Amino acid sequence: MRARGAGALPDQDPAAVRRECAPDCPGRPGTPAPPGRFLARAAAVTALLTAAGSLCGLLRDQMLAQLFGAGRDTDAFLVAWTVPETAATLLIEDAMALLLIPAFGHALAARAAAADEARTWPADDARAWPADARDPVRTLLAATLPRLLGALACGSALLALGAPVVVRLLAPGLPDPAPAVACTRLTALTVLTFGTAGYLGAALRAHRSFAAPAAIYVAYNAGILGTTLALHSAWGVRAAAAGVAFGGVLMVLVQLPACVRQLPLHVRQLPTGVRQLPGHVWQLPGCVRRLPGRDGRLRRAIRPRTSRPPLLGLGLLAPVVCFTLSRQSQVLVERFLGSSLPAGALSHLNYAQKVAQLPMVLSLMLCTVTFPVVARAVADGETARAGRRVERDLTLAGLVVLLGGAYVGACAPQIVALLFQRGAFTAADTAATASVLRVYALGLFGHSLVGALIRPFFAAARPTWYPAAAMAGGLLITVVAGAYAVRWWGAHGIVAANAAGITVTALLLLHGLGARVPALDLRRVAAGLGRLVLAAAVAGAVGGPLAATVAAPLPGAAAGALLVPAVFAGTALAVRAPEARQLLLAVRAFEVRRLLLAVKGKLAHVR
């Protein structure tokens, strides 16, 4: 009869252990896909689901604009929406991922080290895992998940109880805080649901599973849409807040099936033919020795080299949380300063921000997919490979966000009118939102760079305060400049201060990363990004006036979608931006490959 061990490694034999522990096994165990092909597939799936989530988000914003317009009710909901926005940044997008993906990467490396140790066993030697040998991944889950759920539940309860104080701190200029308080109490549940969803998403990404984490915003926005449409006539703007709470629950549910398949959530049997050693075996990590079995023969006992996962203590948690809160505080500063402006200003800022975020989110999709790869490379000591990956991610992220920012800035009136101008959202709201959107476009490059640069800083799962200090410097610029600019330029001054602060942060992070990643050629990256910035400026300056000659929103946006990329590509090639040339060569190679496949198919048909 096979013994059942607590948390034993979950496979059938040492070869099976190695198959499950293989570092590049995105699919069926034992059949690792080539890293480049796997990253391409993962990026494509992430892009598709992210685009679907963004589309649902646009539908959500269109629905809110049509049902509630840009008045006091919408302002009250947006103050309450600060809670899920902060929770999403802290618990899903930044802090949770920056902490947990490297931690799971080290645990997976420890599991792989155990498999490599098992590979050295002679074929005719009896083996046994000690009673205290546990799967490092399951050990990490057991040590962190229950505590996290308890802390998140307490946070949600405290936020719901202190909603009046939170609203007074976030938006002291609101004439009637009661609707905002009611909405904040409903959205307080997102602290628990977003934190749980962020934890599960980080664990799945570390295991090279990207579909379920990328689908969370589709589920989230679907929950908001359905709840708001069903309850808005009876609850008013509180229906949108209830939809936010329900959408957070769906974010957790959509990841549970993948978690059950991928994560070691339950105790499994010991490998076939392996007997548990009598008593409790104490050995140093990585120590291999022979122990007498019940029949007197010497049997080999082994423990994983790194049976204890990296601790997620205060020393590692504090720098990440401080950076994330400082970054999210830029939104809080906007809401705080904008609450003193005329009614509707917060709504104009919100709608412009949602449109501006689309190119930034698209630019960071590849970084989301490659961050587990970078963290695993650092855990395995392959810093050169990690540096090359970071360099490619930075250039590609810059290419995407600069092209998207040029289009958004050039065609802002057409985009806003096409997306929002219906129902309670008037032409005056369109003009105000479009003017703010054009200022937002100036800071998109900085926001995208910060999102791409922060990942390699925390890939090693070691505490570093440099990103938090850089973000604090940028936040100080945002606060000081925004406090003065809002008096003269209103919402435009707030957004311009935000752009200035985040750009300074990006430059500081780029400078600091060059000293920490030796394989990163900082001068080459900066030169390539500078050429792309020039191409984006020319594309926005030329494409905008040309697209404005078309009066209707849809034809104007479509004309800009053709003109701006064409001018951008021509300028980038003229200034010899290497990224644009590589992209053009990749497109040509794809076309040639497709032509060859078509010719091959025709020849086979002739035969």
mmCIF file of C-alpha atoms in Angstrom, residues 243-600:
data_model
loop_
_atom_site.group_PDB
_atom_site.id
_atom_site.type_symbol
_atom_site.label_atom_id
_atom_site.label_comp_id
_atom_site.label_asym_id
_atom_site.label_seq_id
_atom_site.Cartn_x
_atom_site.Cartn_y
_atom_site.Cartn_z
ATOM 1 C CA GLY A 243 -22.048 46.418 -10.512
ATOM 2 C CA VAL A 244 -18.447 47.137 -9.515
ATOM 3 C CA ALA A 245 -18.856 44.918 -6.439
ATOM 4 C CA PHE A 246 -20.438 42.093 -8.463
ATOM 5 C CA GLY A 247 -17.815 42.407 -11.196
ATOM 6 C CA GLY A 248 -15.078 41.863 -8.615
ATOM 7 C CA VAL A 249 -16.692 38.571 -7.608
ATOM 8 C CA LEU A 250 -16.724 37.480 -11.258
ATOM 9 C CA MET A 251 -12.997 38.248 -11.511
ATOM 10 C CA VAL A 252 -12.339 35.567 -8.910
ATOM 11 C CA LEU A 253 -14.777 33.030 -10.331
ATOM 12 C CA VAL A 254 -13.360 33.215 -13.863
ATOM 13 C CA GLN A 255 -9.912 32.112 -12.583
ATOM 14 C CA LEU A 256 -10.969 29.315 -10.246
ATOM 15 C CA PRO A 257 -11.104 26.499 -12.860
ATOM 16 C CA ALA A 258 -7.562 27.248 -14.051
ATOM 17 C CA CYS A 259 -6.334 27.448 -10.454
ATOM 18 C CA VAL A 260 -7.774 24.024 -9.663
ATOM 19 C CA ARG A 261 -5.941 22.582 -12.681
ATOM 20 C CA GLN A 262 -2.603 24.372 -12.289
ATOM 21 C CA LEU A 263 -1.950 24.920 -8.585
ATOM 22 C CA PRO A 264 -1.220 22.244 -5.945
ATOM 23 C CA LEU A 265 -4.202 23.161 -3.769
ATOM 24 C CA HIS A 266 -4.643 19.734 -2.161
ATOM 25 C CA VAL A 267 -2.465 16.957 -0.742
ATOM 26 C CA ARG A 268 -1.485 14.370 -3.306
ATOM 27 C CA GLN A 269 -0.069 10.869 -3.039
ATOM 28 C CA LEU A 270 3.597 10.083 -2.943
ATOM 29 C CA PRO A 271 5.161 8.840 -6.191
ATOM 30 C CA THR A 272 4.517 5.227 -7.130
ATOM 31 C CA GLY A 273 6.994 2.832 -5.530
ATOM 32 C CA VAL A 274 8.301 5.431 -3.077
ATOM 33 C CA ARG A 275 7.871 4.665 0.623
ATOM 34 C CA GLN A 276 7.858 7.296 3.308
ATOM 35 C CA LEU A 277 10.790 7.086 5.703
ATOM 36 C CA PRO A 278 9.890 6.145 9.260
ATOM 37 C CA GLY A 279 9.917 9.068 11.671
ATOM 38 C CA HIS A 280 10.744 12.674 10.933
ATOM 39 C CA VAL A 281 13.938 13.097 8.907
ATOM 40 C CA TRP A 282 15.960 16.237 9.544
ATOM 41 C CA GLN A 283 18.454 17.152 6.828
ATOM 42 C CA LEU A 284 20.120 20.288 5.567
ATOM 43 C CA PRO A 285 18.641 21.640 2.297
ATOM 44 C CA GLY A 286 20.264 19.889 -0.647
ATOM 45 C CA CYS A 287 21.872 17.217 1.518
ATOM 46 C CA VAL A 288 21.723 13.689 0.087
ATOM 47 C CA ARG A 289 22.608 10.712 2.262
ATOM 48 C CA ARG A 290 21.807 7.038 2.609
ATOM 49 C CA LEU A 291 19.499 5.937 5.404
ATOM 50 C CA PRO A 292 18.693 2.376 6.520
ATOM 51 C CA GLY A 293 15.262 1.122 5.521
ATOM 52 C CA ARG A 294 13.113 -1.451 7.269
ATOM 53 C CA ASP A 295 14.738 -4.281 5.320
ATOM 54 C CA GLY A 296 18.249 -3.149 6.258
ATOM 55 C CA ARG A 297 19.137 -1.874 2.789
ATOM 56 C CA LEU A 298 20.467 1.596 2.327
ATOM 57 C CA ARG A 299 17.942 3.919 0.744
ATOM 58 C CA ARG A 300 18.565 7.395 -0.559
ATOM 59 C CA ALA A 301 16.702 10.318 0.965
ATOM 60 C CA ILE A 302 16.553 13.722 -0.680
ATOM 61 C CA ARG A 303 15.066 17.110 -0.040
ATOM 62 C CA PRO A 304 14.611 19.927 -2.539
ATOM 63 C CA ARG A 305 17.546 22.324 -2.579
ATOM 64 C CA THR A 306 15.317 25.256 -1.713
ATOM 65 C CA SER A 307 12.458 23.853 0.273
ATOM 66 C CA ARG A 308 11.610 27.191 1.840
ATOM 67 C CA PRO A 309 10.215 29.815 -0.564
ATOM 68 C CA PRO A 310 11.258 33.462 -0.420
ATOM 69 C CA LEU A 311 9.562 35.212 2.470
ATOM 70 C CA LEU A 312 7.031 37.890 1.632
ATOM 71 C CA GLY A 313 7.896 39.939 4.680
ATOM 72 C CA LEU A 314 7.783 43.622 5.447
ATOM 73 C CA GLY A 315 11.224 44.233 3.956
ATOM 74 C CA LEU A 316 10.025 43.161 0.507
ATOM 75 C CA LEU A 317 6.431 44.317 0.851
ATOM 76 C CA ALA A 318 7.080 47.907 1.926
ATOM 77 C CA PRO A 319 9.001 49.125 -1.183
ATOM 78 C CA VAL A 320 6.435 47.653 -3.572
ATOM 79 C CA VAL A 321 3.450 49.038 -1.665
ATOM 80 C CA CYS A 322 5.025 52.484 -1.334
ATOM 81 C CA PHE A 323 5.746 52.614 -5.062
ATOM 82 C CA THR A 324 2.262 51.444 -6.002
ATOM 83 C CA LEU A 325 0.486 53.834 -3.651
ATOM 84 C CA SER A 326 2.636 56.735 -4.859
ATOM 85 C CA ARG A 327 1.786 55.892 -8.460
ATOM 86 C CA GLN A 328 -1.927 55.580 -7.752
ATOM 87 C CA SER A 329 -1.817 58.818 -5.750
ATOM 88 C CA GLN A 330 -1.544 60.690 -9.022
ATOM 89 C CA VAL A 331 -5.181 59.779 -9.659
ATOM 90 C CA LEU A 332 -6.079 60.775 -6.105
ATOM 91 C CA VAL A 333 -4.406 64.150 -6.631
ATOM 92 C CA GLU A 334 -6.475 64.653 -9.795
ATOM 93 C CA ARG A 335 -9.710 63.875 -7.936
ATOM 94 C CA PHE A 336 -8.749 66.059 -4.982
ATOM 95 C CA LEU A 337 -7.853 69.091 -7.096
ATOM 96 C CA GLY A 338 -10.699 68.530 -9.558
ATOM 97 C CA SER A 339 -13.368 68.407 -6.831
ATOM 98 C CA SER A 340 -13.095 72.199 -6.455
ATOM 99 C CA LEU A 341 -13.771 72.791 -10.176
ATOM 100 C CA PRO A 342 -17.279 73.216 -11.650
ATOM 101 C CA ALA A 343 -19.596 70.197 -11.765
ATOM 102 C CA GLY A 344 -18.655 67.754 -14.497
ATOM 103 C CA ALA A 345 -14.895 68.403 -14.412
ATOM 104 C CA LEU A 346 -14.212 65.093 -12.688
ATOM 105 C CA SER A 347 -16.295 63.326 -15.312
ATOM 106 C CA HIS A 348 -14.370 64.962 -18.142
ATOM 107 C CA LEU A 349 -11.112 63.872 -16.501
ATOM 108 C CA ASN A 350 -12.429 60.333 -16.081
ATOM 109 C CA TYR A 351 -13.652 59.852 -19.654
ATOM 110 C CA ALA A 352 -10.433 61.297 -21.083
ATOM 111 C CA GLN A 353 -8.355 59.049 -18.836
ATOM 112 C CA LYS A 354 -10.251 55.924 -19.874
ATOM 113 C CA VAL A 355 -9.609 56.620 -23.571
ATOM 114 C CA ALA A 356 -5.963 57.514 -22.953
ATOM 115 C CA GLN A 357 -5.365 54.276 -21.072
ATOM 116 C CA LEU A 358 -6.110 52.103 -24.113
ATOM 117 C CA PRO A 359 -2.760 52.535 -25.915
ATOM 118 C CA MET A 360 -0.930 52.279 -22.588
ATOM 119 C CA VAL A 361 -2.615 48.965 -21.755
ATOM 120 C CA LEU A 362 -1.841 47.612 -25.220
ATOM 121 C CA SER A 363 1.800 48.626 -24.895
ATOM 122 C CA LEU A 364 2.209 46.721 -21.609
ATOM 123 C CA MET A 365 0.629 43.451 -22.743
ATOM 124 C CA LEU A 366 3.940 41.919 -23.796
ATOM 125 C CA CYS A 367 5.564 43.022 -20.532
ATOM 126 C CA THR A 368 2.787 41.243 -18.655
ATOM 127 C CA VAL A 369 3.533 38.025 -20.530
ATOM 128 C CA THR A 370 7.330 38.257 -20.289
ATOM 129 C CA PHE A 371 7.574 39.298 -16.625
ATOM 130 C CA PRO A 372 7.353 35.671 -15.376
ATOM 131 C CA VAL A 373 10.073 34.809 -17.913
ATOM 132 C CA VAL A 374 12.312 37.615 -16.609
ATOM 133 C CA ALA A 375 11.651 36.627 -12.975
ATOM 134 C CA ARG A 376 12.448 32.966 -13.706
ATOM 135 C CA ALA A 377 15.627 33.922 -15.576
ATOM 136 C CA VAL A 378 16.761 36.002 -12.591
ATOM 137 C CA ALA A 379 15.899 33.144 -10.213
ATOM 138 C CA ASP A 380 18.024 30.801 -12.344
ATOM 139 C CA GLY A 381 20.919 33.293 -12.404
ATOM 140 C CA GLU A 382 20.626 34.084 -16.145
ATOM 141 C CA THR A 383 20.892 37.869 -15.850
ATOM 142 C CA ALA A 384 22.106 38.356 -19.430
ATOM 143 C CA ARG A 385 18.987 36.715 -20.848
ATOM 144 C CA ALA A 386 16.814 38.789 -18.523
ATOM 145 C CA GLY A 387 18.539 42.002 -19.657
ATOM 146 C CA ARG A 388 18.016 41.252 -23.337
ATOM 147 C CA ARG A 389 14.360 40.507 -22.699
ATOM 148 C CA VAL A 390 13.883 43.786 -20.824
ATOM 149 C CA GLU A 391 15.533 45.748 -23.636
ATOM 150 C CA ARG A 392 13.190 44.276 -26.230
ATOM 151 C CA ASP A 393 10.168 44.889 -24.010
ATOM 152 C CA LEU A 394 11.050 48.569 -23.511
ATOM 153 C CA THR A 395 11.474 49.295 -27.199
ATOM 154 C CA LEU A 396 8.296 47.482 -28.211
ATOM 155 C CA ALA A 397 6.270 49.148 -25.439
ATOM 156 C CA GLY A 398 7.564 52.548 -26.538
ATOM 157 C CA LEU A 399 6.681 51.841 -30.166
ATOM 158 C CA VAL A 400 3.088 50.858 -29.353
ATOM 159 C CA VAL A 401 2.306 53.627 -26.848
ATOM 160 C CA LEU A 402 3.847 56.407 -28.931
ATOM 161 C CA LEU A 403 1.910 55.383 -32.017
ATOM 162 C CA GLY A 404 -1.290 55.107 -29.964
ATOM 163 C CA GLY A 405 -0.635 58.412 -28.205
ATOM 164 C CA ALA A 406 -0.089 60.190 -31.508
ATOM 165 C CA TYR A 407 -3.406 58.884 -32.809
ATOM 166 C CA VAL A 408 -5.300 59.758 -29.621
ATOM 167 C CA GLY A 409 -3.888 63.269 -29.561
ATOM 168 C CA ALA A 410 -4.534 63.891 -33.235
ATOM 169 C CA CYS A 411 -8.107 62.568 -33.340
ATOM 170 C CA ALA A 412 -9.320 63.315 -29.807
ATOM 171 C CA PRO A 413 -12.555 65.168 -30.807
ATOM 172 C CA GLN A 414 -13.589 62.474 -33.265
ATOM 173 C CA ILE A 415 -12.819 59.657 -30.800
ATOM 174 C CA VAL A 416 -14.728 61.235 -27.903
ATOM 175 C CA ALA A 417 -17.735 62.130 -30.078
ATOM 176 C CA LEU A 418 -17.818 58.634 -31.551
ATOM 177 C CA LEU A 419 -17.616 56.913 -28.169
ATOM 178 C CA PHE A 420 -19.630 59.090 -25.794
ATOM 179 C CA GLN A 421 -21.711 61.818 -27.465
ATOM 180 C CA ARG A 422 -25.217 60.466 -26.978
ATOM 181 C CA GLY A 423 -27.946 60.708 -24.373
ATOM 182 C CA ALA A 424 -26.954 62.975 -21.463
ATOM 183 C CA PHE A 425 -23.436 63.485 -22.858
ATOM 184 C CA THR A 426 -23.614 66.708 -24.889
ATOM 185 C CA ALA A 427 -21.415 68.331 -27.535
ATOM 186 C CA ALA A 428 -20.021 70.675 -24.872
ATOM 187 C CA ASP A 429 -18.930 67.622 -22.846
ATOM 188 C CA THR A 430 -17.280 66.230 -25.973
ATOM 189 C CA ALA A 431 -15.260 69.406 -26.539
ATOM 190 C CA ALA A 432 -14.165 69.595 -22.886
ATOM 191 C CA THR A 433 -13.211 65.910 -22.721
ATOM 192 C CA ALA A 434 -11.316 66.024 -26.038
ATOM 193 C CA SER A 435 -9.220 69.000 -24.948
ATOM 194 C CA VAL A 436 -8.294 67.191 -21.727
ATOM 195 C CA LEU A 437 -7.548 64.003 -23.679
ATOM 196 C CA ARG A 438 -4.989 65.779 -25.827
ATOM 197 C CA VAL A 439 -3.089 66.838 -22.719
ATOM 198 C CA TYR A 440 -3.317 63.292 -21.365
ATOM 199 C CA ALA A 441 -1.661 62.022 -24.543
ATOM 200 C CA LEU A 442 1.506 63.904 -23.578
ATOM 201 C CA GLY A 443 1.991 61.719 -20.505
ATOM 202 C CA LEU A 444 1.197 58.331 -22.028
ATOM 203 C CA PHE A 445 4.817 57.610 -22.895
ATOM 204 C CA GLY A 446 5.898 58.217 -19.311
ATOM 205 C CA HIS A 447 3.116 56.054 -17.894
ATOM 206 C CA SER A 448 3.958 53.169 -20.228
ATOM 207 C CA LEU A 449 7.683 53.377 -19.486
ATOM 208 C CA VAL A 450 7.046 53.325 -15.749
ATOM 209 C CA GLY A 451 4.874 50.224 -16.131
ATOM 210 C CA ALA A 452 7.549 48.474 -18.198
ATOM 211 C CA LEU A 453 10.551 49.600 -16.129
ATOM 212 C CA ILE A 454 9.225 48.687 -12.705
ATOM 213 C CA ARG A 455 9.048 44.943 -13.431
ATOM 214 C CA PRO A 456 12.798 44.227 -13.735
ATOM 215 C CA PHE A 457 13.452 46.150 -10.507
ATOM 216 C CA PHE A 458 11.452 43.608 -8.503
ATOM 217 C CA ALA A 459 12.124 40.514 -10.609
ATOM 218 C CA ALA A 460 14.824 39.336 -8.189
ATOM 219 C CA ALA A 461 12.424 39.330 -5.180
ATOM 220 C CA ARG A 462 14.825 41.566 -3.290
ATOM 221 C CA PRO A 463 13.823 44.774 -1.527
ATOM 222 C CA THR A 464 14.811 47.962 -3.332
ATOM 223 C CA TRP A 465 13.596 51.449 -2.483
ATOM 224 C CA TYR A 466 14.806 53.160 -5.647
ATOM 225 C CA PRO A 467 11.476 52.854 -7.592
ATOM 226 C CA ALA A 468 9.513 54.198 -4.611
ATOM 227 C CA ALA A 469 11.910 57.144 -4.286
ATOM 228 C CA ALA A 470 11.675 57.904 -8.024
ATOM 229 C CA MET A 471 7.877 57.720 -7.906
ATOM 230 C CA ALA A 472 7.802 59.967 -4.834
ATOM 231 C CA GLY A 473 9.838 62.572 -6.718
ATOM 232 C CA GLY A 474 7.436 62.478 -9.648
ATOM 233 C CA LEU A 475 4.439 62.680 -7.309
ATOM 234 C CA LEU A 476 5.901 65.758 -5.625
ATOM 235 C CA ILE A 477 6.150 67.454 -9.017
ATOM 236 C CA THR A 478 2.542 66.480 -9.768
ATOM 237 C CA VAL A 479 1.237 67.886 -6.478
ATOM 238 C CA VAL A 480 3.144 71.175 -6.552
ATOM 239 C CA ALA A 481 2.643 71.855 -10.259
ATOM 240 C CA GLY A 482 -1.012 70.781 -10.139
ATOM 241 C CA ALA A 483 -1.825 73.011 -7.157
ATOM 242 C CA TYR A 484 -0.583 76.054 -9.080
ATOM 243 C CA ALA A 485 -1.734 75.066 -12.581
ATOM 244 C CA VAL A 486 -5.337 74.300 -11.566
ATOM 245 C CA ARG A 487 -5.857 77.975 -10.698
ATOM 246 C CA TRP A 488 -5.030 79.104 -14.224
ATOM 247 C CA TRP A 489 -5.896 76.212 -16.543
ATOM 248 C CA GLY A 490 -8.366 74.109 -14.547
ATOM 249 C CA ALA A 491 -8.511 70.436 -15.532
ATOM 250 C CA HIS A 492 -5.876 70.959 -18.234
ATOM 251 C CA GLY A 493 -3.404 72.159 -15.623
ATOM 252 C CA ILE A 494 -4.037 69.072 -13.470
ATOM 253 C CA VAL A 495 -3.396 66.705 -16.384
ATOM 254 C CA ALA A 496 -0.282 68.608 -17.515
ATOM 255 C CA ALA A 497 1.167 68.334 -14.008
ATOM 256 C CA ASN A 498 0.433 64.605 -14.039
ATOM 257 C CA ALA A 499 2.266 64.217 -17.348
ATOM 258 C CA ALA A 500 5.285 66.139 -16.061
ATOM 259 C CA GLY A 501 5.517 64.105 -12.861
ATOM 260 C CA ILE A 502 5.228 60.686 -14.486
ATOM 261 C CA THR A 503 7.747 61.601 -17.196
ATOM 262 C CA VAL A 504 10.327 62.562 -14.564
ATOM 263 C CA THR A 505 9.675 59.247 -12.806
ATOM 264 C CA ALA A 506 10.212 57.326 -16.045
ATOM 265 C CA LEU A 507 13.542 59.047 -16.680
ATOM 266 C CA LEU A 508 14.716 58.331 -13.136
ATOM 267 C CA LEU A 509 13.738 54.655 -13.414
ATOM 268 C CA LEU A 510 15.455 54.320 -16.794
ATOM 269 C CA HIS A 511 18.640 55.786 -15.339
ATOM 270 C CA GLY A 512 18.506 53.522 -12.279
ATOM 271 C CA LEU A 513 17.812 50.377 -14.270
ATOM 272 C CA GLY A 514 20.940 50.842 -16.357
ATOM 273 C CA ALA A 515 23.074 50.447 -13.233
ATOM 274 C CA ARG A 516 21.189 47.348 -12.032
ATOM 275 C CA VAL A 517 20.931 45.320 -15.249
ATOM 276 C CA PRO A 518 24.416 45.032 -16.787
ATOM 277 C CA ALA A 519 23.129 43.419 -20.001
ATOM 278 C CA LEU A 520 20.874 46.422 -20.719
ATOM 279 C CA ASP A 521 22.425 48.877 -23.193
ATOM 280 C CA LEU A 522 20.886 52.070 -21.819
ATOM 281 C CA ARG A 523 22.283 54.384 -24.480
ATOM 282 C CA ARG A 524 20.962 52.269 -27.319
ATOM 283 C CA VAL A 525 17.525 52.028 -25.699
ATOM 284 C CA ALA A 526 17.376 55.782 -25.045
ATOM 285 C CA ALA A 527 18.469 56.596 -28.600
ATOM 286 C CA GLY A 528 15.853 54.300 -30.116
ATOM 287 C CA LEU A 529 13.090 55.689 -27.897
ATOM 288 C CA GLY A 530 14.131 59.250 -28.746
ATOM 289 C CA ARG A 531 13.701 58.556 -32.464
ATOM 290 C CA LEU A 532 10.273 57.091 -31.813
ATOM 291 C CA VAL A 533 9.265 60.172 -29.796
ATOM 292 C CA LEU A 534 10.229 62.360 -32.769
ATOM 293 C CA ALA A 535 8.192 60.174 -35.118
ATOM 294 C CA ALA A 536 5.159 60.391 -32.799
ATOM 295 C CA ALA A 537 5.402 64.186 -32.585
ATOM 296 C CA VAL A 538 5.500 64.529 -36.382
ATOM 297 C CA ALA A 539 2.625 62.061 -36.813
ATOM 298 C CA GLY A 540 0.430 63.944 -34.337
ATOM 299 C CA ALA A 541 1.240 67.344 -35.807
ATOM 300 C CA VAL A 542 0.577 66.267 -39.408
ATOM 301 C CA GLY A 543 -2.177 63.697 -38.959
ATOM 302 C CA GLY A 544 -4.352 65.797 -36.645
ATOM 303 C CA PRO A 545 -5.097 68.713 -39.016
ATOM 304 C CA LEU A 546 -5.603 66.317 -41.919
ATOM 305 C CA ALA A 547 -8.093 64.188 -39.957
ATOM 306 C CA ALA A 548 -9.909 67.340 -38.762
ATOM 307 C CA THR A 549 -10.902 68.155 -42.352
ATOM 308 C CA VAL A 550 -13.451 65.303 -42.118
ATOM 309 C CA ALA A 551 -16.413 66.574 -40.112
ATOM 310 C CA ALA A 552 -18.225 63.354 -39.162
ATOM 311 C CA PRO A 553 -16.767 61.458 -36.152
ATOM 312 C CA LEU A 554 -16.561 57.988 -37.697
ATOM 313 C CA PRO A 555 -14.957 58.973 -41.042
ATOM 314 C CA GLY A 556 -12.646 61.389 -39.214
ATOM 315 C CA ALA A 557 -11.458 58.725 -36.772
ATOM 316 C CA ALA A 558 -11.015 56.262 -39.637
ATOM 317 C CA ALA A 559 -9.014 58.790 -41.671
ATOM 318 C CA GLY A 560 -6.774 59.439 -38.678
ATOM 319 C CA ALA A 561 -6.287 55.698 -38.197
ATOM 320 C CA LEU A 562 -4.788 55.604 -41.713
ATOM 321 C CA LEU A 563 -2.896 58.892 -41.773
ATOM 322 C CA VAL A 564 -1.240 58.889 -38.343
ATOM 323 C CA PRO A 565 0.366 55.409 -38.607
ATOM 324 C CA ALA A 566 1.536 56.183 -42.150
ATOM 325 C CA VAL A 567 3.231 59.426 -41.100
ATOM 326 C CA PHE A 568 4.632 57.728 -37.993
ATOM 327 C CA ALA A 569 6.123 54.848 -40.003
ATOM 328 C CA GLY A 570 7.560 57.162 -42.651
ATOM 329 C CA THR A 571 9.176 59.429 -40.068
ATOM 330 C CA ALA A 572 10.531 56.508 -38.051
ATOM 331 C CA LEU A 573 12.138 55.022 -41.144
ATOM 332 C CA ALA A 574 13.499 58.432 -42.135
ATOM 333 C CA VAL A 575 15.238 58.900 -38.784
ATOM 334 C CA ARG A 576 16.392 55.253 -38.862
ATOM 335 C CA ALA A 577 14.553 54.065 -35.799
ATOM 336 C CA PRO A 578 15.702 50.420 -35.515
ATOM 337 C CA GLU A 579 12.406 49.266 -34.011
ATOM 338 C CA ALA A 580 10.403 50.442 -37.023
ATOM 339 C CA ARG A 581 12.824 48.755 -39.415
ATOM 340 C CA GLN A 582 12.652 45.476 -37.475
ATOM 341 C CA LEU A 583 8.867 45.627 -37.454
ATOM 342 C CA LEU A 584 8.784 46.223 -41.216
ATOM 343 C CA LEU A 585 11.152 43.304 -41.790
ATOM 344 C CA ALA A 586 8.995 41.075 -39.600
ATOM 345 C CA VAL A 587 5.891 42.023 -41.589
ATOM 346 C CA ARG A 588 7.687 41.325 -44.863
ATOM 347 C CA ALA A 589 8.895 37.955 -43.585
ATOM 348 C CA PHE A 590 5.356 37.081 -42.541
ATOM 349 C CA GLU A 591 4.008 38.008 -45.985
ATOM 350 C CA VAL A 592 6.718 35.984 -47.749
ATOM 351 C CA ARG A 593 6.033 32.981 -45.515
ATOM 352 C CA ARG A 594 2.312 33.199 -46.198
ATOM 353 C CA LEU A 595 2.956 33.457 -49.959
ATOM 354 C CA LEU A 596 5.221 30.400 -49.882
ATOM 355 C CA LEU A 597 2.592 28.413 -47.991
ATOM 356 C CA ALA A 598 -0.047 29.421 -50.545
ATOM 357 C CA VAL A 599 2.190 28.367 -53.454
ATOM 358 C CA LYS A 600 2.973 25.079 -51.719
#
